[in-house]
XYZ file of C-alpha atoms in Angstrom:
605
model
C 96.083 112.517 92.308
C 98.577 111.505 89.560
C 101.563 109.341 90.585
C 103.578 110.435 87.538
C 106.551 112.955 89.189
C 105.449 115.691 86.610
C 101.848 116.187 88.167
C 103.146 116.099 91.681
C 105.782 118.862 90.614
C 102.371 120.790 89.548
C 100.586 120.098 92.805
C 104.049 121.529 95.038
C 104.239 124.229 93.214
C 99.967 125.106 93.726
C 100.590 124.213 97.306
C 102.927 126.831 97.666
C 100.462 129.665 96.201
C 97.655 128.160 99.266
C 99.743 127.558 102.443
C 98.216 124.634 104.261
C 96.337 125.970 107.325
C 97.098 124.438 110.744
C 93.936 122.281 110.893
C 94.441 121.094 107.246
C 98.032 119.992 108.193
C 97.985 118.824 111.757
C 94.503 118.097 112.160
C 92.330 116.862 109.429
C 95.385 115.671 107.498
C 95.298 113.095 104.793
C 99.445 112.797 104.838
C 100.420 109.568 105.541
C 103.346 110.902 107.508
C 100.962 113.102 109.743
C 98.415 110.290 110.134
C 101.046 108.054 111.635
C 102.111 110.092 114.006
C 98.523 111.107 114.942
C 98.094 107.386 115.982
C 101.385 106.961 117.587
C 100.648 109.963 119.760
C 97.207 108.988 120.759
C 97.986 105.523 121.348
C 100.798 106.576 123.786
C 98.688 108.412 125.808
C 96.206 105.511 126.464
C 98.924 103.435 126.726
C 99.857 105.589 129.989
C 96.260 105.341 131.310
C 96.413 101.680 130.711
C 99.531 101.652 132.442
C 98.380 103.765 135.093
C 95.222 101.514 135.647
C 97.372 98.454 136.210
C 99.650 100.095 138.943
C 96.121 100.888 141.006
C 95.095 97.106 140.733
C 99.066 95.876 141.311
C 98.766 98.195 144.378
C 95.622 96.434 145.575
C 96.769 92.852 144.961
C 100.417 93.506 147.088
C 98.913 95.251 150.260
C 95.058 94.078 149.671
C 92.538 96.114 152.058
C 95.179 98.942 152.999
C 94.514 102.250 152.718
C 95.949 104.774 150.025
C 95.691 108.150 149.696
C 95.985 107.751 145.695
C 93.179 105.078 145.720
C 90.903 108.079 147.469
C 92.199 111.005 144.681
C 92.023 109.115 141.509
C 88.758 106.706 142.573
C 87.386 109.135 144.395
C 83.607 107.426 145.380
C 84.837 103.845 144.277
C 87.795 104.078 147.215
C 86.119 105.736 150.345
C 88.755 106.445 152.769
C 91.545 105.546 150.016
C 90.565 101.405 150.442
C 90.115 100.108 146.800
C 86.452 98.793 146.528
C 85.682 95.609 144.734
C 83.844 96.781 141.951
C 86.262 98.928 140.571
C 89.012 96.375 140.910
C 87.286 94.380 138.083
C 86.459 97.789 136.064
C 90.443 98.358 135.928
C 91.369 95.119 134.854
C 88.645 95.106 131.776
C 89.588 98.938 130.970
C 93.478 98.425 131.176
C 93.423 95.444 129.159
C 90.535 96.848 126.822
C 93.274 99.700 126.446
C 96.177 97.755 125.924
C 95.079 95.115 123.392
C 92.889 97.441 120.902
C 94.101 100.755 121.469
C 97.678 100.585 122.595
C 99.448 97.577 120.467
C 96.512 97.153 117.785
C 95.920 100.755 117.051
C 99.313 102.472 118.103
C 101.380 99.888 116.521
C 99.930 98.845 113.392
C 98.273 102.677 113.117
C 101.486 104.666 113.690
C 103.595 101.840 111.304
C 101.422 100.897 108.626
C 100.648 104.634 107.977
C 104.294 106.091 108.168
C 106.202 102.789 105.810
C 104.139 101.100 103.645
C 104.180 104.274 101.450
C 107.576 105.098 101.900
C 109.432 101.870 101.345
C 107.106 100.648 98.227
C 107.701 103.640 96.611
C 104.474 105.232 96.900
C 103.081 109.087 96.892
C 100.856 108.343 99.770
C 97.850 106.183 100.685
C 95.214 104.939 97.918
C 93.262 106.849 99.701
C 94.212 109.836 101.911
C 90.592 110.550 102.745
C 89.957 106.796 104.130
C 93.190 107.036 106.007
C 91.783 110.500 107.831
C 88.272 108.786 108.824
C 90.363 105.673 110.063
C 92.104 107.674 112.479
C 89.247 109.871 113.333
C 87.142 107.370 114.374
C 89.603 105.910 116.411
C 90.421 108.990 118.161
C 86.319 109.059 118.451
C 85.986 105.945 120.077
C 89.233 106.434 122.448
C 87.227 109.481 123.855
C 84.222 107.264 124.317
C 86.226 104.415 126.088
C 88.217 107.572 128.453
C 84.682 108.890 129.060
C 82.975 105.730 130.133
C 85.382 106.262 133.309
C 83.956 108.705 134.457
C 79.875 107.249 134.332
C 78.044 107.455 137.714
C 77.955 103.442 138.073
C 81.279 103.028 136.637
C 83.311 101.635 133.597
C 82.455 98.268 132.222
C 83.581 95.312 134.181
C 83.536 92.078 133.275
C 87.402 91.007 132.462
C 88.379 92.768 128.943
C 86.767 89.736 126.910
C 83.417 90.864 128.641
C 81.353 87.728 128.696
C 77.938 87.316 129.496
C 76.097 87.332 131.582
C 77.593 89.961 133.234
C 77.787 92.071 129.885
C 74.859 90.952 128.668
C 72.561 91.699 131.852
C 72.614 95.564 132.287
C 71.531 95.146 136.132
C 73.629 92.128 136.812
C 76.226 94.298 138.641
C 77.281 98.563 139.034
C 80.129 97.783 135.567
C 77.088 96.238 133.748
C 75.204 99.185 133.363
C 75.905 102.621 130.972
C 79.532 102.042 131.416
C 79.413 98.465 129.470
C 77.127 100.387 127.137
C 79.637 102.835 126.331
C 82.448 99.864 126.146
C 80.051 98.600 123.197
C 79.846 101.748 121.630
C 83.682 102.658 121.338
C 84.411 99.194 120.301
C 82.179 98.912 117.275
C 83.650 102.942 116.140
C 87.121 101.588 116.920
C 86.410 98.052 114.282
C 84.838 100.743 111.631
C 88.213 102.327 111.985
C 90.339 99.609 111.477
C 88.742 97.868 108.835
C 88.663 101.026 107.133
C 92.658 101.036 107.516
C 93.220 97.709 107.122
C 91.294 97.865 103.629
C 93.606 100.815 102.526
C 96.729 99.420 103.662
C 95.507 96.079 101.391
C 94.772 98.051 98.555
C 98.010 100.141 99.045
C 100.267 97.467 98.946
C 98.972 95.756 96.161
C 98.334 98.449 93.805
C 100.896 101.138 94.674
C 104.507 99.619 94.714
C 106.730 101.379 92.694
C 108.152 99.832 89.290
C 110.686 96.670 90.114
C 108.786 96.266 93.623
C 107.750 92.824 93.151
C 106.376 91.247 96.159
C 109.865 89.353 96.633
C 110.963 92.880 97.006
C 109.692 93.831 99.447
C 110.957 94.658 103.320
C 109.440 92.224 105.500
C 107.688 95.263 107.514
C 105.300 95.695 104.548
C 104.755 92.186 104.631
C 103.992 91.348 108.114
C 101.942 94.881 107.677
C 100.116 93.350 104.789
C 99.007 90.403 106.773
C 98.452 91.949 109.650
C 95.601 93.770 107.285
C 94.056 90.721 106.152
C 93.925 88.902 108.901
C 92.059 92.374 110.424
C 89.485 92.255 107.660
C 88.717 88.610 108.147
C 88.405 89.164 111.880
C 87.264 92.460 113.553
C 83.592 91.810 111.153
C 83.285 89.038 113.887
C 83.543 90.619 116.733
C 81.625 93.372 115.314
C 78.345 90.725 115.444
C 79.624 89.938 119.021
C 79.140 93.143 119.926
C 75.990 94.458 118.269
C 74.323 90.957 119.261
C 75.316 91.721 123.030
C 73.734 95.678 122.246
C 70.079 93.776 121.161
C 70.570 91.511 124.183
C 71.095 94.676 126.644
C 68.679 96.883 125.156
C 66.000 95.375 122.681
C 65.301 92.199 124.789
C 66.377 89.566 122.662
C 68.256 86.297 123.831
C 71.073 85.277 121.826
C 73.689 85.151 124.647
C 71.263 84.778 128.009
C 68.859 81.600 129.181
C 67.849 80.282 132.306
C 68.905 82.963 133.977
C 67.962 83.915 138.002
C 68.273 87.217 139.934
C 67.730 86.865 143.588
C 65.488 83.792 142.856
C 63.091 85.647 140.367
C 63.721 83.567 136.762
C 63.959 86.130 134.159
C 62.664 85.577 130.769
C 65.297 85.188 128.729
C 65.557 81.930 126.875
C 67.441 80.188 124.685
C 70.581 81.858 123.955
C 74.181 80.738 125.066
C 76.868 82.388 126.647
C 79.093 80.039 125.252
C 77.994 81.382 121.621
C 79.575 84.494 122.846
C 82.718 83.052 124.133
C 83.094 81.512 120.333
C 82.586 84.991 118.456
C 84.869 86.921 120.743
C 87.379 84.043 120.579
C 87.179 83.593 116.550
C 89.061 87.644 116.608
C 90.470 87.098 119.737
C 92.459 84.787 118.838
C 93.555 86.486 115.355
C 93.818 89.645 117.268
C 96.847 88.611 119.048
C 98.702 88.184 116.247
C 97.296 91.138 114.295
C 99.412 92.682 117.574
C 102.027 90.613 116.852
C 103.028 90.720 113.442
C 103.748 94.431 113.162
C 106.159 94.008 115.495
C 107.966 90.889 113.883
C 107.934 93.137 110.892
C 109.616 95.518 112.664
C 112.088 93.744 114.681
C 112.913 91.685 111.337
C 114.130 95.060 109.329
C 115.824 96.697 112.680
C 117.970 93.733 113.171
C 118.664 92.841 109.617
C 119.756 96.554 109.737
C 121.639 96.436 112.865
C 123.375 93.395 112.421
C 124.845 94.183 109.045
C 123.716 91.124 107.417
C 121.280 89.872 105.247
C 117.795 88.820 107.191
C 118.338 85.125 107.131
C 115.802 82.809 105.352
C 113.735 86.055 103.646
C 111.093 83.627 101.740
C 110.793 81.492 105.201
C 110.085 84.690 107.099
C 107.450 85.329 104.243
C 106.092 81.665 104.477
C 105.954 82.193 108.639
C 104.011 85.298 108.704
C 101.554 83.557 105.790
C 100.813 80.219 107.843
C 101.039 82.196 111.264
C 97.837 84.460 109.610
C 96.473 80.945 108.302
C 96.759 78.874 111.578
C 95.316 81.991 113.676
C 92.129 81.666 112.249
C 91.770 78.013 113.313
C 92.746 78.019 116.740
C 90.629 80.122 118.770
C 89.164 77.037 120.972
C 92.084 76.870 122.763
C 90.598 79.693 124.899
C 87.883 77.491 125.565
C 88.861 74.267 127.096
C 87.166 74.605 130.083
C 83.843 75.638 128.404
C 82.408 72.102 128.454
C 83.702 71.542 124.613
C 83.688 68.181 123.572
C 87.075 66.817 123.932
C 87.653 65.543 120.745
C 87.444 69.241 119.928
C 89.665 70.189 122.146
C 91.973 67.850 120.994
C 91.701 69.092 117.539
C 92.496 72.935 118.978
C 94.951 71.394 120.737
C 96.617 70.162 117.573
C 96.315 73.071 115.448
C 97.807 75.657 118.570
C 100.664 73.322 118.799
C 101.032 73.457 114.948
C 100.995 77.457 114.960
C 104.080 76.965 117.082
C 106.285 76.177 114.214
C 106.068 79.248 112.216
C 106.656 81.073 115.462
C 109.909 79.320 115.720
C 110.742 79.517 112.531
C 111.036 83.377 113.322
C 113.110 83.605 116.695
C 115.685 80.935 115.185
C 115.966 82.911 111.838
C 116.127 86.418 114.366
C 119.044 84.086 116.104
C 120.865 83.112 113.392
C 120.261 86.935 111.519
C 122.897 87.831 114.746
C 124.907 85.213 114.608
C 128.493 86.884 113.083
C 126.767 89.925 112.838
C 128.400 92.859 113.298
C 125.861 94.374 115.825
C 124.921 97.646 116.215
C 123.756 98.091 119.543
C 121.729 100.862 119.624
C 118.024 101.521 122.057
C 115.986 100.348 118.566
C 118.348 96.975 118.316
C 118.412 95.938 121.526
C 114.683 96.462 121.642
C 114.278 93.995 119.099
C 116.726 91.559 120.714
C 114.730 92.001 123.743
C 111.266 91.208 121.544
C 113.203 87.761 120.740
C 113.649 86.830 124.387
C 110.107 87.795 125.607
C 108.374 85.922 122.646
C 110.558 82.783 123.124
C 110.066 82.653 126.852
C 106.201 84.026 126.559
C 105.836 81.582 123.928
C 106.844 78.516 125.823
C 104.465 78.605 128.477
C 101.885 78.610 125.496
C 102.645 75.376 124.437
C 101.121 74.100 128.103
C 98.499 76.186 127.796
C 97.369 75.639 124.522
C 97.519 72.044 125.577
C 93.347 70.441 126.628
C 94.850 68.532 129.490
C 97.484 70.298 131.024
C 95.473 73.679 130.440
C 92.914 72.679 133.039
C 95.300 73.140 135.860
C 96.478 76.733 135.336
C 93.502 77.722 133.211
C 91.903 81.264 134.873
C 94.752 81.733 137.008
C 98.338 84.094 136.919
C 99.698 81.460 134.694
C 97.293 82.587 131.242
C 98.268 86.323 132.800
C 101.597 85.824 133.014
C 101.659 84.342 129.678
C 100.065 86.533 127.217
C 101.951 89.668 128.681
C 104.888 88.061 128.300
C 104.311 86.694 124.436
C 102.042 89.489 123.429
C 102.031 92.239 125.635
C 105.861 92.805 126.367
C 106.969 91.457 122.377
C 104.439 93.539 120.866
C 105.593 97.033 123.235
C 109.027 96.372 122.578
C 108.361 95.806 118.680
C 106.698 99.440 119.290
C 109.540 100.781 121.270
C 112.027 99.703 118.635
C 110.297 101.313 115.783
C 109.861 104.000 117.156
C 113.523 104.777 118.303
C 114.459 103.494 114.316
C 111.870 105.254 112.676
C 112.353 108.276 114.653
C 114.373 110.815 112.295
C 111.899 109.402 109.863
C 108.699 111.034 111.279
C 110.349 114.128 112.684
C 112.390 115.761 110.456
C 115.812 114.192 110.989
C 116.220 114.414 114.430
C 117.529 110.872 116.545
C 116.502 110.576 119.973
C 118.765 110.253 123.076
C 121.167 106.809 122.413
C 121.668 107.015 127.138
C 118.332 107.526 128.059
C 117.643 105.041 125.300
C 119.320 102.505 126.956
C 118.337 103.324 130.412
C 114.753 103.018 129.101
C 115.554 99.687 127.807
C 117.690 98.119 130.635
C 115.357 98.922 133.022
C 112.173 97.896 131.153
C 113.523 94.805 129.968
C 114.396 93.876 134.010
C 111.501 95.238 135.398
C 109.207 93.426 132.504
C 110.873 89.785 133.545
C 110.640 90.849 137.063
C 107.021 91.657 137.210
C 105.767 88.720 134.895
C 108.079 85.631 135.793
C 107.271 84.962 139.132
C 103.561 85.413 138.072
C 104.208 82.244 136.282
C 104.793 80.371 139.920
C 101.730 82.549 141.604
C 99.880 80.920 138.962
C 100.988 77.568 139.399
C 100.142 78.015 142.830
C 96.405 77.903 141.881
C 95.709 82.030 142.324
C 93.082 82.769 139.907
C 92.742 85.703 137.819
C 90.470 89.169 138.538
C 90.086 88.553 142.084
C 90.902 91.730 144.035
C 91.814 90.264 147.285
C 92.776 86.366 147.889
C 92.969 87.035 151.385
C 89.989 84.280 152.050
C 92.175 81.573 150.889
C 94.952 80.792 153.640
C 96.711 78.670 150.765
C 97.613 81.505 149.238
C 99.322 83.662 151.888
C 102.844 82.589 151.322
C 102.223 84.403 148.419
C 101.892 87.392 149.368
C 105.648 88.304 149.099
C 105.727 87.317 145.602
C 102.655 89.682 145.267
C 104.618 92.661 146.630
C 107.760 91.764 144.244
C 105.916 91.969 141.388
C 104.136 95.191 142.292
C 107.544 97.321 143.343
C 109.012 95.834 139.754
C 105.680 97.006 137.892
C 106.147 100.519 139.681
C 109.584 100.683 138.666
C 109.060 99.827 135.112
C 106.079 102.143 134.771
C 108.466 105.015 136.143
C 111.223 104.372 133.359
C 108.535 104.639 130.671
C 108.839 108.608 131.774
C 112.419 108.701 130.160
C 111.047 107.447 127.501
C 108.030 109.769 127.370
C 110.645 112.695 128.331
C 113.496 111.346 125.427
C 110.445 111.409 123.202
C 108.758 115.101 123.748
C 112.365 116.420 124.556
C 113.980 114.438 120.958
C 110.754 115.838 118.976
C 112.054 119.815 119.200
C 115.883 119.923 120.076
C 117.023 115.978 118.953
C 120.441 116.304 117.199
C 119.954 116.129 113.506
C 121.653 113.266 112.195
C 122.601 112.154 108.166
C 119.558 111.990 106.084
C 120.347 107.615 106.003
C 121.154 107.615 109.997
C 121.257 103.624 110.247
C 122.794 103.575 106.998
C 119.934 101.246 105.641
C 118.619 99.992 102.493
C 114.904 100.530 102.040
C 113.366 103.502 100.626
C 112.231 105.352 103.111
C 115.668 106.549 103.822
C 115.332 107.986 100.295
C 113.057 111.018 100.724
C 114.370 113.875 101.898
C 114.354 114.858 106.006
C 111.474 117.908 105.656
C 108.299 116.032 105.033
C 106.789 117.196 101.749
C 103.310 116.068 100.404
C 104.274 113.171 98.205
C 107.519 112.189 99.644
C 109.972 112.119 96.617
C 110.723 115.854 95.012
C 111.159 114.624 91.533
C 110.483 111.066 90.433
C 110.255 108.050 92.093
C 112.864 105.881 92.418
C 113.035 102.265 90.620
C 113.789 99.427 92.954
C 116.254 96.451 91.133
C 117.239 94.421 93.821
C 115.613 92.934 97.835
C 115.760 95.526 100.801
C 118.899 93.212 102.752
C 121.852 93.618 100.578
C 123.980 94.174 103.583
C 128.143 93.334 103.545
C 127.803 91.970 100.558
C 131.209 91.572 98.449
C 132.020 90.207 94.821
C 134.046 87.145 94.883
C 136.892 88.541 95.600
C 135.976 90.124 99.112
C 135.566 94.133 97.906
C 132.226 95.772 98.731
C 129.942 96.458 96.160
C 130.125 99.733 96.739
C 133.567 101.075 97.580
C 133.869 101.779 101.154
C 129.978 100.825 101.694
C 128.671 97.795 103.164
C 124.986 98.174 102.141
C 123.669 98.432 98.734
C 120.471 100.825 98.762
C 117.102 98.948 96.961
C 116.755 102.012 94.136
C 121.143 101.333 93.017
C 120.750 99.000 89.611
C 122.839 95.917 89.872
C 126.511 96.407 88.672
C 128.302 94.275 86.763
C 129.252 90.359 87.724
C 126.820 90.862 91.047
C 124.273 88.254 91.249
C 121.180 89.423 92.535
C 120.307 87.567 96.037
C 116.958 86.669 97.321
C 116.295 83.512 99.471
């Protein structure tokens, strides 16, 4: 495929002749456009079983040992008389956060985003390779099926805690979860890391090669580069985890011993030897770690370009933001220990994890005070995708402090394992990363549908309500956890410590069912938005990046006639000559593809 406009004129014009059937547009497509949505719609829908899992276990932890009749229709075997059995507990907690993590904010975020802008605001005609992109998503849709099926196994999904550590993953008899359920676990996650390093190495390759003429790298919007990062730090990673996984496969089924040794079942010794769980702990941990802020970073992207938007302004300190994401994707890969303290490391090396997880802390800030001061005198726009990203400030700034405890060798022993960690990474991770999602999706949205904007009120409801419910479910787990309660136990009703906790318990549940309910609106706003959603102006937000240069009917290729040159940054927003007067008459943004006009400096810090 030529990117010269000439060609693509030839290739309209033949696509008009041969009208695309339904399965070679909606289905098998290799449109960038069609692909993104493909992953944002898929990863939605797990991300309401995920969310549906953790109301069944929030259930059980409030009102432990009681009776429901939703336990006994949706559990079916695993809840006999509608009282949640213990197994299954522990198979919700490893699904719903297997779901979350990969499928949900890895997938759905940097799937949906990646796909829809970095073509569209370098100035590209698609992906470098539309074929690549197709088997990306495919095989993630493959391996969500696998992980949805593995519910439904005689002895039950895998259940070990999401990070699945042996022995209990390693040991197919150890427990019901160990068994074809684990296998299956194994299985989709080695499809879905063939999927995104097969995405990650297009959206690479894109971004590099692709950009259309004046696109320097100093040009670009800070989505493509968190985007780019994101990529790279994915193809360093996920091959990791990959030999995690396949390592635990020979252990299960081919009788080798790299994860198991000395290990007893109901006194007999079996005859594994030799290997060490701990092994394990540091291949999961050496993505794991990297993986949070390959969930991350999209959304900084995001919430970066939707305020600088919003707020009318410039994105303050562009090249620091650049530097931040760039040591943030450095420091990630040399901090994964941290999740190891209590491992029996030596601790000298947990003081040098320590030292590096307190560094990574400083690029993080960098970001929330350049997000503050991007506001400050702005004049804010404050619509459902802006306060989103305000709300993505506040989460990772709060999430992020308890970190620095955590990440710390001494004072981590204390609330290591317990609500605390929990409380923690939904807060930093989990609730940033969603609302990084939420608020691309409500800016993006007359991007990837034709023009239409969703509803501003039930925008807003959605937020409000979310952005309560979040703080109400996941700050007082900070106290249960300093308390001493300790993660993945389905009933702490042995420990008479702990039953002055209970109300907390059932606080946190009634805000998690309430917050789970508003995501309906949102679900509803979505559907509802996709078929009658007002039109709006083909530049709704009134934004500079190119994206908002293509026309509002998708067409293969993006631009109808040549592609426009870029001669300035993506944040030209108010800006005046020296005497106060817009540079534009009546217009207080400057698109990227307008040349510079005479006596404007060109500004890029």
């Amino acid at each position: 495929m030529s990117a010269t406009g000439h060609d693509e004129h030839g290739h309209e014009d033949h696509g008009h002749h041969h009208k695309e059937t339904f399965i070679t547009k909606y289905i098998f497509s290799q449109d960038h456009k069609m692909i993104s949505k493909q992953y944002l719609i898929t990863g939605l829908i797990m991300g309401f079983i995920g969310i549906a899992m953790s109301l069944l276990f929030r259930m059980q932890l409030a009102w432990p040992g009681e009776s429901f009749p939703i336990f006994e229709a949706l559990l079916g075997k695993w809840a006999p008389d509608g009282v949640m059995d213990a197994d299954i507990y522990l198979a919700l907690v490893t699904i719903h956060g297997t779901i979350m993590v990969f499928f949900v904010l890895t997938a759905g975020l940097s799937g949906t985003f990646s796909n829809l802008l970095i073509p569209l605001q370098i100035g590209a005609r698609d992906m470098a390779s539309g074929f690549l992109n197709m088997v990306s998503y495919w095989l993630f849709f493959l391996s969500s099926v696998i992980m949805v099926i593995s519910l439904f196994v005689e002895a039950g999904p895998a259940a070990a805690g999401w990070t699945i550590y042996p022995p209990l993953s390693a040991l197919p008899m150890a427990q019901p979860g160990s068994g074809m359920g684990m296998t299956l676990w194994l299985v989709s996650m080695a499809i879905f890391i063939a999927s995104s390093l097969l995405g990650s190495l297009n959206y690479i390759v894109t971004v590099i090669n692709l950009r259309t003429k004046g696109m320097s790298m100093t040009r670009l919007p800070l989505t493509i580069w968190a985007f780019f990062v994101t990529a790279v730090i994915g193809v360093i990673s996920f091959p990791v985890l990959l030999s995690a996984a396949l390592l635990l496969i020979m252990d299960r089924s081919f009788g080798t011993s790299f994860f198991l040794s000395d290990i007893f079942i109901q006194g007999e010794v079996l005859h594994y030897q030799g290997g060490s769980p701990v092994l394990y702990e540091h291949l999961f941990w050496f993505l794991g770690h990297p993986e949070v802020y390959i969930v991350i970073l999209p959304a900084m992207g995001i919430v970066s370009e939707v305020m600088a938007v919003n707020a009318r302004k410039p994105i303050f300190g562009y090249r620091a933001m650049i530097a931040s994401i760039l040591a943030i994707a450095f420091l990630s890969t040399i901090v994964w220990g941290h999740h190891m303290f209590i491992s029996g490391m030596n601790p000298f090396l947990g003081s040098v994890f320590t030292f590096t997880t307190l560094l990574i802390a400083i690029p993080s800030a960098v970001k929330a005070f350049n997000w503050i001061t991007t506001l400050w005198k702005g004049n804010l726009q404050l619509n459902p995708g802006m306060l989103f990203s305000i709300g993505m400030v506040s989460t990772f700034i709060t999430g992020g402090l308890t970190g620095i405890i955590l990440g710390d060798s001494t004072l981590d022993i204390n609330v290591h394992d317990t609500y605390f960690v929990v409380a923690h990474f939904h807060l930093v991770m989990g609730i940033s990363a969603l609302y990084g999602l939420f608020a691309g999706v409500y800016h993006w949205f007359p991007k990837m549908f034709q023009g239409r904007m969703m509803n501003k009120n039930l925008g807003y409801v959605h937020f409000w309500v979310t952005a309560i419910g979040s703080y109400g479910i996941f700050f007082p787990m900070h106290f249960v956890g300093m308390a001493g309660v300790p993660r993945r136990y389905y009933q702490n009703t042995a420990f008479p410590m702990f039953d002055d906790l209970t109300n907390i318990q059932v606080l946190m549940t009634v805000f998690a069912i309430i917050t789970a309910g508003v995501q309906l609106v949102f679900a509803y706003n979505f559907i509802i938005s996709i078929f009658y959603g007002k039109k709006g102006p083909q530049n709704p937000w009134k934004a500079n990046t190119l994206e908002w240069t293509t026309p509002q009917e998708h067409m293969h290729g993006n631009w109808p006639g040549a592609i426009p040159h870029v001669t300035r940054w993506a944040y030209d927003y108010s800006k005046t000559y020296e005497n106060g007067e817009y540079i534009i008459p009546g217009q207080d943004f400057v698109p990227q593809n307008i040349p510079l006009q005479e006596n404007e400096e060109e500004l890029n810090h």
